[in-house]
Coordinates of C-alpha atoms in Angstrom, one line a residue:
Chain A
X1 CA -58.1 -0.7 -30.4
X2 CA -57.5 1.7 -32.9
X3 CA -61.0 2.2 -33.5
X4 CA -61.5 3.0 -29.5
X5 CA -59.1 6.2 -30.2
X6 CA -60.4 7.2 -33.1
X7 CA -64.0 7.1 -31.8
X8 CA -62.4 9.4 -29.0
X9 CA -61.1 11.7 -31.2
X10 CA -64.6 11.6 -33.5
X11 CA -66.4 12.5 -30.3
X12 CA -64.8 15.5 -29.2
X13 CA -64.3 16.8 -32.7
X14 CA -67.8 16.5 -33.0
X15 CA -69.0 18.4 -29.7
X16 CA -66.2 20.4 -28.9
X17 CA -64.8 21.2 -32.8
X18 CA -61.4 20.6 -31.6
X19 CA -59.3 17.9 -33.6
X20 CA -57.9 16.5 -30.8
X21 CA -54.1 15.6 -31.2
X22 CA -54.0 15.1 -27.4
X23 CA -56.1 12.1 -27.7
X24 CA -52.8 10.0 -27.9
X25 CA -51.1 11.2 -25.0
X26 CA -54.0 11.3 -22.7
X27 CA -54.5 7.3 -23.0
X28 CA -50.8 7.4 -22.4
X29 CA -50.7 9.2 -19.4
X30 CA -53.9 7.2 -17.8
X31 CA -52.5 3.9 -19.1
X32 CA -49.2 4.3 -17.8
X33 CA -51.2 5.1 -15.0
X34 CA -53.0 1.3 -14.9
X35 CA -49.1 -0.5 -15.3
X36 CA -47.9 1.5 -12.5
X37 CA -50.9 0.5 -10.0
X38 CA -50.5 -2.8 -11.4
X39 CA -47.0 -3.0 -11.0
X40 CA -46.4 -1.3 -7.9
X41 CA -49.5 -2.4 -5.9
X42 CA -50.0 -5.9 -7.9
X43 CA -53.6 -5.0 -8.3
X44 CA -55.1 -7.1 -10.7
X45 CA -55.8 -6.0 -14.2
X46 CA -59.6 -5.5 -13.3
X47 CA -58.6 -3.3 -10.6
X48 CA -55.6 -1.6 -12.7
X49 CA -58.0 -0.7 -15.1
X50 CA -60.7 0.9 -13.2
X51 CA -58.3 3.1 -11.7
X52 CA -57.1 4.0 -14.5
X53 CA -60.4 5.0 -15.8
X54 CA -61.2 7.0 -13.1
X55 CA -57.2 8.7 -14.0
X56 CA -59.0 9.1 -17.6
X57 CA -61.8 10.5 -16.7
X58 CA -60.4 13.2 -14.5
X59 CA -58.1 14.1 -16.7
X60 CA -61.0 15.1 -19.6
X61 CA -63.0 17.1 -16.8
X62 CA -59.1 19.1 -15.8
X63 CA -58.9 19.6 -19.2
X64 CA -62.2 20.6 -20.4
X65 CA -62.7 23.2 -17.4
X66 CA -59.1 24.6 -17.2
X67 CA -58.7 24.9 -20.6
X68 CA -61.0 24.2 -23.2
X69 CA -64.0 26.2 -22.0
X70 CA -61.9 29.1 -21.5
X71 CA -61.1 28.9 -25.5
X72 CA -64.6 29.9 -26.2
X73 CA -62.8 33.5 -27.8
X74 CA -59.7 32.0 -30.1
X75 CA -59.9 30.3 -33.0
X76 CA -60.0 26.9 -34.2
X77 CA -56.1 27.1 -34.7
X78 CA -55.6 28.2 -31.7
X79 CA -57.6 25.2 -29.8
X80 CA -55.5 22.5 -31.8
X81 CA -52.4 23.8 -30.9
X82 CA -53.8 24.1 -27.1
X83 CA -54.1 20.2 -27.4
X84 CA -50.9 20.0 -28.9
X85 CA -49.5 21.9 -25.7
X86 CA -51.4 18.9 -23.7
X87 CA -49.4 16.4 -25.3
X88 CA -46.1 17.8 -24.5
X89 CA -47.5 18.3 -20.8
X90 CA -48.1 14.8 -20.5
X91 CA -45.3 13.8 -22.0
X92 CA -43.2 15.5 -19.6
X93 CA -45.2 14.7 -16.9
X94 CA -45.6 11.0 -17.1
X95 CA -42.1 9.9 -16.1
X96 CA -42.1 12.5 -13.7
X97 CA -45.1 10.9 -11.8
X98 CA -45.1 7.4 -12.9
X99 CA -40.8 6.8 -13.6
X100 CA -38.6 6.6 -16.2
X101 CA -38.6 2.6 -16.4
X102 CA -40.7 1.2 -19.3
X103 CA -43.3 -0.9 -17.2
X104 CA -44.9 -3.9 -19.2
X105 CA -48.5 -4.4 -18.9
X106 CA -49.5 -8.4 -19.0
X107 CA -51.7 -9.5 -21.9
X108 CA -55.6 -9.6 -20.0
X109 CA -56.1 -13.7 -21.3
X110 CA -52.2 -14.7 -21.3
X111 CA -51.6 -17.5 -24.2
X112 CA -53.6 -19.7 -26.2
X113 CA -54.3 -19.0 -29.5
X114 CA -57.1 -19.9 -31.9
X115 CA -56.3 -21.3 -35.8
X116 CA -57.7 -20.6 -38.9
X117 CA -56.1 -21.8 -41.8
X118 CA -52.9 -19.9 -41.9
X119 CA -53.3 -17.7 -39.7
X120 CA -53.7 -17.9 -36.1
X121 CA -55.0 -15.4 -33.5
X122 CA -54.3 -15.4 -30.1
X123 CA -57.3 -15.1 -27.6
X124 CA -56.2 -11.9 -26.0
X125 CA -56.3 -10.5 -30.0
X126 CA -59.5 -12.0 -30.1
X127 CA -60.9 -10.7 -26.5
X128 CA -59.6 -7.1 -28.1
X129 CA -61.6 -7.2 -31.3
X130 CA -64.6 -8.7 -29.6
X131 CA -63.8 -5.4 -26.6
X132 CA -63.7 -3.1 -29.6
X133 CA -66.6 -4.2 -31.1
X134 CA -69.2 -4.1 -28.5
X135 CA -68.0 -1.0 -27.0
X136 CA -68.2 0.5 -30.6
X137 CA -71.7 -1.2 -30.6
X138 CA -72.8 0.4 -27.3
X139 CA -71.7 3.8 -27.7
X140 CA -73.8 3.3 -31.4
X141 CA -77.1 2.4 -29.2
X142 CA -76.2 5.4 -27.3
X143 CA -76.0 7.7 -29.0
X144 CA -79.3 6.5 -31.1
X145 CA -81.2 5.6 -28.6
X146 CA -80.7 7.7 -25.3
X147 CA -81.7 11.2 -24.2
X148 CA -77.9 11.7 -23.5
X149 CA -76.9 10.5 -27.1
X150 CA -79.6 12.6 -28.5
X151 CA -78.0 15.6 -26.6
X152 CA -74.4 14.4 -28.3
X153 CA -75.7 14.5 -31.8
X154 CA -77.9 17.9 -31.2
X155 CA -74.5 19.2 -30.0
X156 CA -72.8 18.2 -32.3
X157 CA -75.0 19.5 -35.2
X158 CA -75.3 22.3 -34.3
X159 CA -73.8 23.6 -30.5
X160 CA -75.7 27.6 -31.0
X161 CA -78.8 25.6 -32.0
X162 CA -79.1 22.8 -28.8
X163 CA -78.6 25.3 -26.5
X164 CA -81.0 27.4 -27.7
X165 CA -83.3 24.1 -27.4
X166 CA -82.0 23.9 -23.3
X167 CA -79.4 21.0 -23.5
X168 CA -76.5 21.2 -21.5
X169 CA -73.9 21.2 -23.6
X170 CA -71.5 22.0 -22.1
X171 CA -71.6 19.1 -19.9
X172 CA -71.9 17.2 -23.1
X173 CA -68.9 18.5 -24.3
X174 CA -67.2 17.3 -20.9
X175 CA -68.4 13.9 -20.5
X176 CA -67.1 13.3 -24.1
X177 CA -63.8 14.7 -23.1
X178 CA -63.8 12.4 -20.3
X179 CA -65.1 9.4 -22.2
X180 CA -62.6 10.1 -25.1
X181 CA -60.0 9.4 -22.5
X182 CA -61.9 6.7 -21.5
X183 CA -61.2 5.1 -24.9
X184 CA -58.0 6.1 -24.5
X185 CA -56.9 4.5 -22.0
X186 CA -58.8 1.5 -23.3
X187 CA -56.7 1.4 -26.5
X188 CA -53.6 1.8 -24.6
X189 CA -54.2 -1.2 -21.9
X190 CA -55.1 -3.0 -25.2
X191 CA -51.5 -2.2 -26.8
X192 CA -49.7 -2.1 -24.0
X193 CA -48.6 -5.7 -23.9
X194 CA -47.2 -5.6 -27.4
X195 CA -44.8 -3.3 -26.3
X196 CA -43.5 -2.0 -23.2
X197 CA -45.6 1.4 -21.4
X198 CA -43.1 4.3 -22.3
X199 CA -44.0 8.1 -23.8
X200 CA -43.9 7.5 -26.6
X201 CA -45.5 3.9 -27.0
X202 CA -49.4 5.7 -28.6
X203 CA -47.5 7.7 -31.0
X204 CA -48.9 5.4 -33.6
X205 CA -51.9 4.8 -32.9
X206 CA -53.0 8.5 -32.5
X207 CA -51.1 8.7 -36.2
X208 CA -53.3 5.3 -37.0
X209 CA -56.6 7.0 -34.9
X210 CA -56.1 10.6 -36.8
X211 CA -55.9 8.8 -40.1
X212 CA -59.0 6.1 -39.7
X213 CA -61.3 9.5 -39.0
X214 CA -59.9 10.8 -42.4
X215 CA -60.3 7.8 -44.1
X216 CA -64.0 7.3 -42.5
X217 CA -64.8 10.8 -42.7
X218 CA -65.4 13.5 -40.6
X219 CA -69.1 13.3 -40.6
X220 CA -70.4 10.0 -39.0
X221 CA -69.6 8.3 -35.5
X222 CA -69.4 5.2 -37.2
X223 CA -67.2 6.4 -40.0
X224 CA -63.7 6.4 -38.2
X225 CA -64.7 2.7 -36.8
X226 CA -64.7 1.0 -39.9
X227 CA -61.5 3.1 -40.7
X228 CA -60.0 1.7 -38.2
X229 CA -60.5 -1.1 -38.9
X230 CA -59.8 -1.3 -42.5
X231 CA -56.7 0.5 -42.1
X232 CA -55.7 -2.6 -39.6
X233 CA -56.5 -5.2 -41.2
X234 CA -54.9 -3.9 -44.5
X235 CA -51.6 -2.6 -42.6
X236 CA -51.5 -6.6 -41.0
X237 CA -51.9 -7.6 -44.8
X238 CA -49.4 -5.5 -46.4
X239 CA -46.8 -6.3 -43.6
X240 CA -47.7 -10.0 -43.9
X241 CA -47.5 -9.6 -47.6
X242 CA -45.6 -6.8 -48.7
X243 CA -42.4 -5.5 -46.1
X244 CA -42.5 -6.4 -42.8
X245 CA -40.4 -3.1 -41.9
X246 CA -42.2 -0.7 -45.0
X247 CA -45.8 -1.6 -44.6
X248 CA -47.1 0.2 -42.8
X249 CA -45.0 3.2 -44.6
X250 CA -46.9 1.9 -47.5
X251 CA -50.2 2.1 -45.8
X252 CA -49.7 5.5 -45.2
X253 CA -48.4 6.6 -48.6
X254 CA -51.6 5.2 -49.7
X255 CA -54.6 6.6 -47.5
X256 CA -53.1 9.5 -49.2
X257 CA -53.4 9.0 -52.3
X258 CA -56.7 7.7 -51.4
X259 CA -57.6 11.4 -50.3
X260 CA -56.9 12.4 -53.5
X261 CA -59.8 10.2 -55.2
X262 CA -61.9 11.0 -52.1
X263 CA -61.5 13.6 -50.4
X264 CA -64.3 13.4 -47.4
X265 CA -63.6 9.8 -46.7
X266 CA -65.4 6.6 -46.9
X267 CA -68.7 7.7 -45.8
X268 CA -68.1 11.5 -46.2
X269 CA -70.3 13.9 -46.9
X270 CA -69.4 16.7 -48.6
X271 CA -68.1 19.4 -46.2
X272 CA -69.0 23.1 -47.0
X273 CA -68.7 26.0 -45.2
X274 CA -71.2 28.8 -44.6
X275 CA -70.2 32.4 -45.4
Chain B
X1 CA -26.2 68.5 -42.9
X2 CA -30.5 68.2 -42.2
X3 CA -30.0 65.7 -45.6
X4 CA -27.4 63.2 -44.2
X5 CA -29.7 62.6 -41.2
X6 CA -32.7 62.3 -42.4
X7 CA -31.2 59.5 -45.0
X8 CA -29.1 58.0 -41.8
X9 CA -33.0 57.6 -40.1
X10 CA -34.3 55.9 -43.0
X11 CA -31.3 54.0 -43.4
X12 CA -31.8 52.9 -39.5
X13 CA -35.3 52.6 -40.0
X14 CA -35.0 50.4 -43.0
X15 CA -36.0 47.0 -41.7
X16 CA -33.6 45.5 -43.9
X17 CA -31.0 46.9 -42.4
X18 CA -32.2 46.6 -38.9
X19 CA -31.8 42.7 -39.9
X20 CA -28.6 43.4 -40.7
X21 CA -27.2 44.8 -37.9
X22 CA -29.1 41.9 -35.7
X23 CA -26.6 39.8 -38.0
X24 CA -23.4 41.8 -37.1
X25 CA -24.1 41.9 -33.4
X26 CA -24.3 37.9 -33.2
X27 CA -21.5 38.0 -35.5
X28 CA -19.7 38.9 -32.8
X29 CA -20.3 36.0 -30.6
X30 CA -18.0 33.2 -31.8
X31 CA -15.5 36.0 -31.0
X32 CA -16.7 36.0 -27.4
X33 CA -16.4 32.3 -27.0
X34 CA -12.7 32.5 -28.7
X35 CA -11.5 35.0 -25.9
X36 CA -13.2 33.0 -23.0
X37 CA -15.7 35.2 -22.5
X38 CA -18.6 32.9 -23.1
X39 CA -18.2 29.4 -22.7
X40 CA -18.1 27.1 -26.0
X41 CA -21.6 25.4 -25.1
X42 CA -23.6 28.6 -24.4
X43 CA -22.5 29.0 -28.1
X44 CA -23.5 25.8 -29.8
X45 CA -26.6 26.5 -27.7
X46 CA -27.4 30.4 -29.5
X47 CA -26.2 28.6 -32.9
X48 CA -29.3 25.7 -32.2
X49 CA -31.5 28.5 -31.6
X50 CA -30.9 30.8 -34.5
X51 CA -31.4 27.4 -36.6
X52 CA -34.3 27.2 -34.7
X53 CA -35.6 30.5 -35.5
X54 CA -35.2 29.6 -39.2
X55 CA -37.4 26.6 -39.2
X56 CA -40.2 28.5 -37.0
X57 CA -39.7 31.5 -39.2
X58 CA -41.0 29.2 -42.2
X59 CA -44.3 27.4 -39.5
X60 CA -44.6 30.9 -38.5
X61 CA -45.1 32.3 -42.6
X62 CA -47.6 29.1 -42.5
X63 CA -49.5 29.5 -39.0
X64 CA -49.8 33.0 -38.8
X65 CA -50.9 33.9 -42.5
X66 CA -52.7 30.6 -44.3
X67 CA -53.7 29.6 -40.3
X68 CA -52.3 25.9 -41.1
X69 CA -50.6 23.7 -38.7
X70 CA -47.6 21.5 -40.0
X71 CA -46.6 18.6 -37.2
X72 CA -43.5 17.3 -40.2
X73 CA -41.5 19.7 -39.0
X74 CA -39.0 17.7 -38.3
X75 CA -39.0 15.0 -40.9
X76 CA -38.8 17.4 -43.4
X77 CA -35.7 19.0 -40.9
X78 CA -34.2 15.7 -40.6
X79 CA -34.6 14.9 -44.1
X80 CA -32.1 18.0 -45.1
X81 CA -29.8 16.9 -42.7
X82 CA -29.5 13.6 -44.1
X83 CA -29.5 14.8 -47.7
X84 CA -26.9 17.2 -46.9
X85 CA -24.7 14.4 -45.0
X86 CA -25.5 12.1 -47.7
X87 CA -24.7 14.6 -50.8
X88 CA -21.5 15.8 -48.6
X89 CA -20.0 13.3 -47.4
X90 CA -21.3 9.2 -49.4
X91 CA -21.5 11.3 -53.0
X92 CA -18.4 14.0 -52.1
X93 CA -20.3 16.3 -54.0
X94 CA -19.0 19.3 -51.9
X95 CA -21.0 22.2 -49.4
X96 CA -23.3 23.9 -52.7
X97 CA -24.6 21.0 -54.1
X98 CA -25.7 19.3 -49.9
X99 CA -27.5 22.7 -49.4
X100 CA -29.3 22.8 -53.0
X101 CA -29.6 19.2 -52.3
X102 CA -31.4 19.8 -48.9
X103 CA -33.2 22.7 -50.3
X104 CA -35.1 21.0 -53.0
X105 CA -35.6 17.4 -52.1
X106 CA -37.8 18.3 -49.1
X107 CA -39.5 21.2 -50.9
X108 CA -40.8 18.9 -53.9
X109 CA -42.0 16.7 -50.9
X110 CA -43.9 18.7 -48.6
X111 CA -45.6 20.2 -52.3
X112 CA -46.6 16.9 -53.3
X113 CA -47.9 16.3 -50.0
X114 CA -50.1 19.7 -49.6
X115 CA -51.3 19.4 -53.1
X116 CA -52.6 15.7 -51.6
X117 CA -54.0 17.3 -48.2
X118 CA -55.2 21.1 -49.0
X119 CA -57.8 20.3 -50.7
X120 CA -60.1 19.4 -48.4
X121 CA -59.4 21.1 -45.0
X122 CA -56.9 22.8 -44.0
X123 CA -56.6 20.4 -40.6
X124 CA -55.5 18.0 -42.8
X125 CA -52.1 18.9 -43.6
X126 CA -51.1 18.5 -40.2
X127 CA -52.7 15.2 -40.1
X128 CA -50.7 14.5 -43.4
X129 CA -47.7 16.0 -42.1
X130 CA -47.6 14.5 -39.0
X131 CA -48.1 11.0 -40.9
X132 CA -45.0 12.0 -43.4
X133 CA -43.3 12.7 -40.4
X134 CA -43.6 9.6 -38.5
X135 CA -42.7 7.8 -42.0
X136 CA -39.6 10.1 -42.5
X137 CA -38.6 8.8 -38.9
X138 CA -39.4 5.3 -39.5
X139 CA -36.9 5.9 -43.1
X140 CA -34.1 7.3 -41.0
X141 CA -34.2 4.8 -39.1
X142 CA -34.4 2.1 -41.6
X143 CA -32.1 3.1 -44.5
X144 CA -28.8 2.0 -43.3
X145 CA -27.3 2.7 -46.5
X146 CA -29.0 6.4 -46.5
X147 CA -28.8 7.5 -42.4
X148 CA -27.1 4.6 -40.7
X149 CA -29.1 4.2 -38.8
X150 CA -30.0 4.5 -35.3
X151 CA -25.8 4.5 -34.8
X152 CA -26.0 8.2 -36.3
X153 CA -24.4 9.5 -38.9
X154 CA -21.4 11.2 -38.7
X155 CA -20.0 14.0 -40.9
X156 CA -17.8 16.7 -40.8
X157 CA -17.6 20.6 -41.1
X158 CA -17.8 21.5 -44.5
X159 CA -15.0 23.1 -47.0
X160 CA -16.7 26.6 -48.1
X161 CA -15.0 28.2 -51.3
X162 CA -11.6 26.3 -50.6
X163 CA -11.6 27.3 -47.1
X164 CA -12.3 24.2 -44.2
X165 CA -14.9 26.0 -41.7
X166 CA -14.6 25.3 -37.9
X167 CA -17.5 26.2 -35.7
X168 CA -16.7 29.8 -35.3
X169 CA -17.2 30.4 -39.5
X170 CA -20.3 27.5 -39.4
X171 CA -22.1 30.1 -36.8
X172 CA -21.1 32.7 -39.0
X173 CA -23.0 31.0 -42.2
X174 CA -26.1 30.0 -39.4
X175 CA -26.6 34.0 -39.2
X176 CA -26.1 34.9 -42.8
X177 CA -28.6 32.3 -43.6
X178 CA -30.7 33.0 -40.6
X179 CA -30.5 37.0 -41.8
X180 CA -31.1 36.3 -45.4
X181 CA -34.4 34.1 -44.5
X182 CA -35.9 37.2 -42.5
X183 CA -35.1 39.5 -45.2
X184 CA -37.0 36.9 -47.3
X185 CA -39.8 36.2 -45.3
X186 CA -39.9 40.1 -44.9
X187 CA -40.2 40.9 -48.3
X188 CA -42.7 37.9 -48.9
X189 CA -45.6 39.5 -46.3
X190 CA -44.8 42.6 -47.8
X191 CA -45.2 42.2 -51.3
X192 CA -48.1 41.2 -53.3
X193 CA -48.0 37.5 -51.5
X194 CA -48.1 38.8 -48.5
X195 CA -51.1 40.9 -49.4
X196 CA -52.8 37.8 -50.5
X197 CA -51.9 35.8 -47.5
X198 CA -53.2 38.7 -45.7
X199 CA -56.9 39.1 -47.5
X200 CA -57.0 35.0 -47.0
X201 CA -56.5 35.5 -43.4
X202 CA -59.4 38.4 -42.9
X203 CA -61.8 35.9 -44.8
X204 CA -60.7 33.3 -46.7
X205 CA -64.3 33.7 -49.1
X206 CA -63.9 37.3 -49.3
X207 CA -60.0 36.9 -50.6
X208 CA -61.2 34.2 -53.3
X209 CA -64.1 36.6 -54.3
X210 CA -61.7 38.9 -54.8
X211 CA -59.6 36.8 -57.6
X212 CA -56.8 35.4 -54.8
X213 CA -56.6 31.9 -55.3
X214 CA -56.6 30.2 -51.9
X215 CA -54.9 26.8 -52.6
X216 CA -51.9 28.2 -54.6
X217 CA -51.3 30.5 -51.6
X218 CA -51.5 28.0 -49.0
X219 CA -49.4 25.7 -50.8
X220 CA -47.2 28.6 -51.2
X221 CA -46.5 29.3 -47.9
X222 CA -46.4 25.3 -47.3
X223 CA -43.5 25.2 -49.9
X224 CA -42.0 28.0 -48.0
X225 CA -42.4 26.1 -44.5
X226 CA -40.8 23.2 -45.9
X227 CA -37.8 25.2 -47.7
X228 CA -36.3 26.6 -44.9
X229 CA -36.8 23.4 -42.8
X230 CA -34.3 22.0 -45.4
X231 CA -32.1 24.9 -45.0
X232 CA -32.2 24.7 -41.7
X233 CA -31.8 20.6 -41.2
X234 CA -28.8 21.0 -43.4
X235 CA -26.8 23.6 -40.9
X236 CA -27.8 21.5 -38.0
X237 CA -25.3 18.7 -39.9
X238 CA -22.9 21.1 -40.4
X239 CA -23.0 22.7 -37.1
X240 CA -23.4 19.2 -34.9
X241 CA -21.6 17.1 -37.8
X242 CA -23.5 14.2 -36.9
X243 CA -27.5 13.4 -37.3
X244 CA -29.6 10.6 -35.2
X245 CA -33.1 9.2 -36.0
X246 CA -34.2 10.4 -32.6
X247 CA -33.4 13.8 -33.2
X248 CA -36.1 14.2 -35.6
X249 CA -39.3 12.9 -33.7
X250 CA -42.4 14.4 -32.9
X251 CA -41.4 16.8 -30.0
X252 CA -39.3 18.8 -31.9
X253 CA -42.0 19.9 -34.9
X254 CA -44.1 20.6 -31.2
X255 CA -41.2 22.8 -29.9
X256 CA -41.2 24.4 -33.2
X257 CA -45.2 25.0 -33.2
X258 CA -44.6 26.6 -29.4
X259 CA -41.5 28.7 -31.1
X260 CA -44.3 30.5 -33.2
X261 CA -46.8 30.4 -30.5
X262 CA -44.7 32.3 -28.0
X263 CA -43.1 34.3 -30.4
X264 CA -45.8 35.6 -31.4
X265 CA -47.6 35.0 -35.1
X266 CA -46.9 37.3 -38.1
X267 CA -44.0 38.7 -36.1
X268 CA -40.3 38.0 -37.4
X269 CA -38.3 39.4 -34.5
X270 CA -40.6 37.6 -32.0
X271 CA -39.8 34.4 -34.1
X272 CA -36.4 34.6 -32.9
X273 CA -36.7 35.6 -29.7
X274 CA -39.4 32.5 -29.4
X275 CA -36.8 29.9 -30.5
X276 CA -34.5 31.2 -27.8
X277 CA -37.1 31.1 -25.2
X278 CA -38.6 27.8 -26.3
X279 CA -34.9 26.1 -26.8
X280 CA -31.7 28.2 -25.0
X281 CA -34.1 29.1 -21.8
X282 CA -34.3 25.0 -21.1
X283 CA -31.1 24.6 -21.8
X284 CA -29.7 28.1 -20.3
X285 CA -31.7 28.1 -17.6
X286 CA -33.8 25.0 -16.2
X287 CA -31.3 22.8 -16.5
X288 CA -29.0 24.4 -13.8
X289 CA -31.8 24.8 -11.4
X290 CA -31.3 22.8 -7.9
X291 CA -33.5 19.5 -8.2
X292 CA -35.8 20.4 -9.9
X293 CA -33.0 20.4 -12.6
X294 CA -32.6 17.0 -13.4
X295 CA -36.1 16.2 -13.9
X296 CA -36.0 14.9 -17.5
X297 CA -40.3 15.8 -18.8
X298 CA -39.2 19.6 -17.4
X299 CA -38.6 21.0 -21.0
X300 CA -41.5 19.7 -22.2
X301 CA -43.9 20.2 -19.7
X302 CA -42.2 24.0 -19.6
X303 CA -43.1 24.3 -23.7
X304 CA -46.5 22.5 -23.1
X305 CA -47.3 25.1 -20.6
X306 CA -45.8 28.1 -22.1
X307 CA -48.4 27.0 -25.4
X308 CA -51.4 26.8 -23.8
X309 CA -50.8 29.9 -21.4
X310 CA -50.1 31.9 -24.3
X311 CA -53.0 30.8 -26.6
X312 CA -55.1 31.0 -23.3
X313 CA -53.9 34.9 -22.3
X314 CA -51.7 36.7 -24.3
X315 CA -53.1 35.3 -28.8
X316 CA -50.1 37.5 -30.0
X317 CA -47.6 35.4 -28.3
X318 CA -44.4 38.0 -26.7
X319 CA -44.8 40.7 -29.4
X320 CA -48.1 41.4 -27.8
X321 CA -46.8 41.5 -24.7
X322 CA -44.0 44.2 -26.5
X323 CA -46.8 46.0 -28.0
X324 CA -48.9 46.7 -24.9
X325 CA -45.2 48.0 -23.4
X326 CA -44.5 50.0 -25.7
X327 CA -48.1 51.5 -25.9
X328 CA -47.3 52.7 -22.6
X329 CA -43.9 54.1 -22.9
X330 CA -45.0 56.2 -25.7
X331 CA -48.3 57.9 -27.0
X332 CA -46.8 59.5 -29.1
X333 CA -48.4 57.4 -31.9
X334 CA -52.4 57.9 -30.5
X335 CA -53.4 57.3 -33.8
X336 CA -51.7 53.6 -35.2
X337 CA -52.1 51.9 -31.7
X338 CA -55.6 51.6 -31.3
X339 CA -55.7 50.8 -35.0
X340 CA -53.4 48.4 -34.3
X341 CA -55.7 47.0 -31.3
X342 CA -58.3 46.7 -33.1
X343 CA -57.4 44.7 -36.0
X344 CA -55.4 42.0 -33.8
X345 CA -59.1 42.0 -32.2
X346 CA -60.8 41.1 -35.5
X347 CA -57.7 38.5 -35.9
X348 CA -58.1 36.7 -33.2
X349 CA -61.9 36.2 -33.0

């Protein structure tokens, strides 16, 4: 699920060159919408997720149309600050629209676990991992093989040239924002059963997803996914064998140290700025 | 007669005198509160506003001059607060050592984080500080011996130079600290460091070609920001006499960003105004509005929407609005105003 959130961030970064700090809170918002629909109407999980996806797409569209598109003249820092502002708006809106009580989201597969040696893996965890891999793989195929994927990649490599070549870069950008929203929503739905649905439950996901991008490098689409799985595995390992309280902090520090050795990430290329 | 007049005029135009007068005006507030003309809760709100103004001043230096965002403000501020409480109450070393600890330790950590993250790309600082902030927040919750965990750390008013402080005195200390921070920031901006930062802002590459060590100056700006955060954290603790982990979350960092953006980048008074708009207005005005005043998320939406609107329509923040107003009011300086505008426009690109 970190991989999905990280994919959303990288999609937005590559197409509109905005560091998407609001990925977590947008995911939280539509994730809360899922929980709201589920708890209030008693609709099945899949239907709620569909509603959540609709909310996420609408949010992505709204944000791009109302804000990001009008920021052409603002600096990169200005755009990042705007995503910070978006975090606050979504955090403020969620309790007003969906109520302040924490909600619960059930697992897609309620119980049962797979035992491999000493470790055990719940079927739900397995489903999440498989879904994550499948969605990531699907996205890659789309990026590499389809016309839309080509348009996204062209926009990512150079927006101006892409526009000159007749690619509707605006539509690509809006698509990226909507896709990022859906990915964030899915990540929220996957992580929700482990905690309660409150406005801040996606903070860790946001941090980890950003770190996955850093670890994997911002230049490729697959780097962040790789980074996310590495972080998840390493995090579990540290929490199990070193300290359940301090494992996470230790992991973050390790990644910071890793930046000293490979500043551009695992599969990153050197970043050159043209003058 | 005329010489004294010009001397007085020069004195009045000296920005440091302006800051001192501003501080003196603020000093009258505890007197007002003491005489019952102003509610004590209002005094508390103003006090916290000034504390946040100190933090925001540091972030303004960072964001306004080097274009870096720090999302770890709350973490460093909390660290300052807990250190001050730990040194003053648990170790019993007194006010000055407590302040020193709150200044030095966050700054050292900040410099370490900066060294690691600033070498690649500016945006890494935001990610790294966000992470550090999360780590610190977890630490505040877990390290019972240091912070008393989620139950909150209790402290008391400090003893300064043999005098037991009360609320009014601590308020006075906050004002003095703010004035000192304003003067220091002014001197940094107008000194050699400021010139280097200005050059970097115009073009990093050009500045580098001129022999400005970009990394060092970015690091310096970030160090100053953490220094101010540590100071503000200590002041926060002395003013409130307690500290809870939940205070030092991401919203506080975002709010500080909002203060800087709303107040106007590279504006010293603007930062104070920004702190007032973001912190005091929700506290004093929004909470008292009928119907919507009770809604919990309202201050967040208020700050968030303000950030977005300001970036979209007033890239110069409230200072920009102020400048436009002043230009319309007086056309006595027709030369400098267009130059200013042109420079701002270049900066906005």
